[in-house]
Short mmCIF file of C-alpha atoms in Angstrom, two decimals:
data_model
loop_
_atom_site.label_atom_id
_atom_site.label_comp_id
_atom_site.label_asym_id
_atom_site.label_seq_id
_atom_site.Cartn_x
_atom_site.Cartn_y
_atom_site.Cartn_z
CA MET A 1 -8.84 -12.07 8.27
CA ASN A 2 -12.04 -14.41 6.65
CA SER A 3 -14.20 -12.88 9.26
CA PRO A 4 -16.50 -9.90 8.11
CA PHE A 5 -16.52 -9.09 11.85
CA THR A 6 -12.74 -9.01 11.73
CA GLN A 7 -13.14 -7.22 8.43
CA VAL A 8 -15.31 -4.38 9.45
CA VAL A 9 -13.32 -3.92 13.63
CA LEU A 10 -9.93 -3.33 11.28
CA ILE A 11 -11.88 -0.42 8.91
CA LEU A 12 -12.86 0.94 11.48
CA ILE A 13 -9.35 1.01 13.09
CA ILE A 14 -7.46 2.31 9.84
CA ALA A 15 -10.64 4.74 10.10
CA TYR A 16 -9.40 6.32 13.43
CA LEU A 17 -6.34 6.73 12.12
CA PHE A 18 -6.71 8.60 9.38
CA TYR A 19 -8.54 11.12 11.48
CA LEU A 20 -5.42 11.01 14.24
CA TRP A 21 -3.37 11.73 10.80
CA PHE A 22 -5.59 13.96 9.39
CA SER A 23 -5.01 16.46 12.55
CA ASP A 24 -2.57 16.50 12.78
CA TYR A 25 -2.54 17.40 9.25
CA ARG A 26 -4.76 20.21 9.78
CA THR A 27 -2.66 21.83 12.04
CA ASN A 28 0.38 21.15 11.04
CA GLN A 29 -1.39 23.09 7.83
CA ALA A 30 -2.44 25.83 9.37
CA GLY A 31 1.72 26.85 11.06
CA LYS A 32 0.69 25.81 14.76
CA THR A 33 3.78 23.40 16.27
CA GLN A 34 3.09 20.30 17.70
CA SER A 35 5.25 17.31 19.31
CA GLY A 36 3.82 13.89 18.50
CA ALA A 37 2.09 14.19 15.01
CA LEU A 38 1.70 10.96 13.84
CA PRO A 39 4.30 11.24 10.70
CA GLY A 40 4.05 12.55 6.98
CA ALA A 41 1.00 14.68 8.17
CA PHE A 42 2.12 17.61 6.33
CA PRO A 43 0.59 19.28 2.54
CA CYS A 44 2.68 18.76 -0.35
CA ASN A 45 2.72 19.77 -4.10
CA GLN A 46 -0.16 18.20 -6.07
CA ASN A 47 1.35 17.43 -8.51
CA LEU A 48 2.99 15.32 -7.05
CA ILE A 49 0.22 13.48 -6.55
CA TRP A 50 -0.89 13.10 -9.46
CA LEU A 51 2.56 11.99 -10.87
CA ALA A 52 2.44 9.51 -7.90
CA VAL A 53 -1.00 8.48 -8.61
CA ALA A 54 -0.37 7.82 -12.14
CA GLY A 55 2.94 5.59 -11.47
CA ALA A 56 0.64 4.03 -9.61
CA PHE A 57 -1.66 3.05 -12.36
CA MET A 58 0.91 2.06 -14.65
CA LEU A 59 2.84 -0.43 -12.36
CA VAL A 60 -0.71 -2.51 -12.30
CA ALA A 61 -1.08 -1.83 -15.79
CA ALA A 62 1.73 -3.21 -16.00
CA GLU A 63 0.48 -6.24 -13.39
CA THR A 64 -2.42 -6.91 -15.42
CA VAL A 65 -0.77 -6.98 -18.94
CA GLY A 66 2.15 -9.59 -16.98
CA GLU A 67 -0.47 -12.10 -15.48
CA LEU A 68 -2.10 -11.98 -19.22
CA ALA A 69 1.22 -12.47 -21.14
CA LEU A 70 1.80 -15.36 -18.34
CA ASP A 71 -1.08 -16.93 -18.65
CA ILE A 72 -1.47 -16.75 -15.05
CA SER A 73 -4.18 -14.55 -14.49
CA GLN A 74 -6.76 -17.23 -14.08
CA GLU A 75 -4.69 -17.84 -10.70
CA GLN A 76 -6.22 -14.47 -8.67
CA SER A 77 -7.55 -15.07 -5.74
CA ALA A 78 -11.34 -14.11 -5.32
CA ILE A 79 -12.80 -11.79 -2.93
CA THR A 80 -15.36 -10.10 -1.51
CA ILE A 81 -16.67 -6.52 -1.89
CA LEU A 82 -16.22 -5.76 1.90
CA PHE A 83 -12.30 -7.01 1.57
CA GLY A 84 -11.94 -4.74 -1.11
CA LEU A 85 -13.18 -1.73 1.52
CA VAL A 86 -10.52 -3.24 3.65
CA THR A 87 -8.09 -3.20 1.01
CA LEU A 88 -9.52 0.31 0.02
CA ALA A 89 -8.46 1.05 3.71
CA SER A 90 -4.85 -1.05 3.94
CA GLY A 91 -3.86 1.73 1.62
CA PHE A 92 -3.49 4.19 4.83
CA GLY A 93 -2.57 2.24 6.76
CA GLU A 94 -0.42 0.50 5.36
CA GLU A 95 1.53 3.60 3.84
CA LEU A 96 1.38 4.79 7.98
CA VAL A 97 3.55 1.65 8.98
CA PHE A 98 5.52 1.37 6.44
CA ARG A 99 6.10 4.78 5.03
CA GLY A 100 5.46 7.05 7.96
CA TYR A 101 7.39 4.55 10.03
CA LEU A 102 9.90 1.76 8.95
CA VAL A 103 12.47 3.49 7.34
CA ILE A 104 15.87 4.86 8.98
CA GLN A 105 16.37 8.91 8.40
CA ASN A 106 18.85 11.50 9.71
CA LYS A 107 20.93 8.94 9.04
CA GLY A 108 22.71 9.85 5.65
CA LYS A 109 20.64 8.73 2.20
CA ILE A 110 22.41 5.35 1.73
CA VAL A 111 21.41 4.07 4.94
CA LEU A 112 18.23 5.81 3.87
CA TRP A 113 17.37 4.03 0.42
CA LEU A 114 18.85 1.11 1.99
CA SER A 115 16.20 1.16 5.03
CA ILE A 116 13.79 1.60 1.26
CA TRP A 117 15.21 -1.62 -0.54
CA GLY A 118 15.38 -3.33 3.55
CA PHE A 119 11.85 -2.38 4.41
CA SER A 120 9.49 -2.70 0.68
CA LEU A 121 11.61 -6.65 1.00
CA VAL A 122 9.77 -6.86 4.33
CA PHE A 123 6.30 -5.39 3.18
CA ALA A 124 6.17 -7.58 -0.18
CA CYS A 125 6.93 -10.61 2.16
CA ALA A 126 4.51 -9.78 4.74
CA HIS A 127 2.00 -10.02 1.47
CA PRO A 128 0.62 -13.35 1.78
CA PHE A 129 1.63 -14.34 -1.89
CA LEU A 130 4.46 -16.86 -1.41
CA TRP A 131 2.73 -17.74 1.92
CA SER A 132 -0.11 -19.18 3.40
CA TRP A 133 -1.15 -19.63 7.13
CA GLU A 134 -3.64 -23.14 6.71
CA GLN A 135 -4.73 -25.37 10.01
CA GLY A 136 -2.14 -23.81 12.08
CA LYS A 137 0.63 -23.75 9.99
CA VAL A 138 2.20 -22.20 7.19
CA ASP A 139 2.11 -23.11 4.11
CA PHE A 140 4.74 -21.85 0.67
CA HIS A 141 3.93 -21.65 -2.76
CA MET A 142 6.47 -21.24 -5.01
CA THR A 143 4.91 -20.30 -8.36
CA GLU A 144 4.87 -18.11 -11.31
CA LYS A 145 2.22 -16.88 -9.69
CA ALA A 146 3.57 -15.99 -6.16
CA GLY A 147 6.87 -15.02 -7.27
CA PHE A 148 5.40 -12.04 -9.81
CA SER A 149 2.52 -10.73 -7.84
CA THR A 150 4.94 -10.91 -3.94
CA LEU A 151 7.87 -8.80 -7.51
CA ILE A 152 5.25 -5.94 -8.11
CA VAL A 153 4.25 -5.66 -4.61
CA PHE A 154 8.68 -4.98 -3.79
CA LEU A 155 7.96 -2.42 -6.80
CA ASN A 156 4.56 -0.57 -5.41
CA SER A 157 6.43 0.10 -2.28
CA LEU A 158 10.45 1.14 -4.10
CA TRP A 159 7.44 3.67 -6.28
CA PHE A 160 5.83 4.73 -2.48
CA TYR A 161 8.77 5.72 -0.84
CA PHE A 162 10.12 7.38 -3.96
CA MET A 163 7.03 9.38 -3.13
CA ARG A 164 7.88 10.94 -0.48
CA PHE A 165 11.31 10.95 -0.27
CA ASN A 166 12.55 13.16 -3.10
CA ARG A 167 13.00 16.63 -3.33
CA ALA A 168 10.20 17.77 -4.84
CA ASN A 169 8.57 16.18 -1.25
CA PRO A 170 11.15 18.90 1.30
CA SER A 171 7.71 18.75 3.71
CA ARG A 172 8.41 14.46 3.43
CA SER A 173 4.08 14.08 3.27
CA LEU A 174 2.88 11.05 2.62
CA TRP A 175 0.04 12.00 0.58
CA PRO A 176 1.60 11.34 -2.09
CA CYS A 177 1.83 7.50 -0.84
CA ILE A 178 -1.47 7.81 0.23
CA ALA A 179 -2.60 8.69 -3.03
CA ALA A 180 -0.89 6.14 -4.90
CA HIS A 181 -1.24 3.33 -2.25
CA VAL A 182 -5.31 4.22 -2.95
CA ALA A 183 -4.97 4.16 -6.31
CA SER A 184 -3.66 1.37 -7.12
CA ASN A 185 -6.02 -0.49 -4.89
CA LEU A 186 -8.72 1.08 -6.75
CA ALA A 187 -7.24 -0.14 -9.47
CA VAL A 188 -6.88 -3.98 -8.44
CA VAL A 189 -10.24 -4.47 -7.37
CA LEU A 190 -11.36 -3.26 -10.72
CA VAL A 191 -9.43 -5.08 -12.61
CA LYS A 192 -10.32 -8.28 -9.96
CA LEU A 193 -14.39 -6.55 -10.71
CA PHE A 194 -13.45 -7.12 -14.45
CA GLN A 195 -11.93 -10.42 -14.43
CA GLY A 196 -14.84 -12.09 -12.07
CA HIS A 197 -12.77 -12.47 -9.40
CA VAL A 198 -15.28 -9.80 -6.84
CA VAL A 199 -17.85 -12.61 -5.71
CA GLY A 200 -20.00 -11.83 -3.25
CA ILE A 201 -20.02 -9.04 -0.46
CA VAL A 202 -19.86 -10.13 2.81
#
């Protein structure tokens, strides 16, 4: 993931997936039926998108204030501008995978929300805060910063899932989730930039 080539390829792959998803969205928006469409490619209430973004910004604000209160903000990882672009692109890619596919539907509300909590835990632990891959082996990091960052990602995941599976989103559109995730990642990149953790272009 540290290779600029790998990062560019990842951005291109996610861009292509978004193209496919948006094509399905336009088809569904036109009222045409289709089989095999990517999940959540439906329109939704625009107010729900703004609510999703507002909630995402509030979580980033809570994260920033929390890091300052715990005196761990200086432990943030440094990123490049290119990695910042990967971070923004992943806002769509991760939503397609997790909120789109990794959820159990049509088995009742209890199963739905148990799967949401379970996959949110997977989502949080998949982010390399509590662990890292170094020289062919996994190293674990049981630090205050790692635990706090993992908790924030877990809460973000719950918020993204809620934005898709609530009564205000009967079409189960992914738009609120995508908007919230991209907004959250953008805010994180801007916080890093302001605090001096963005170093170089690639």
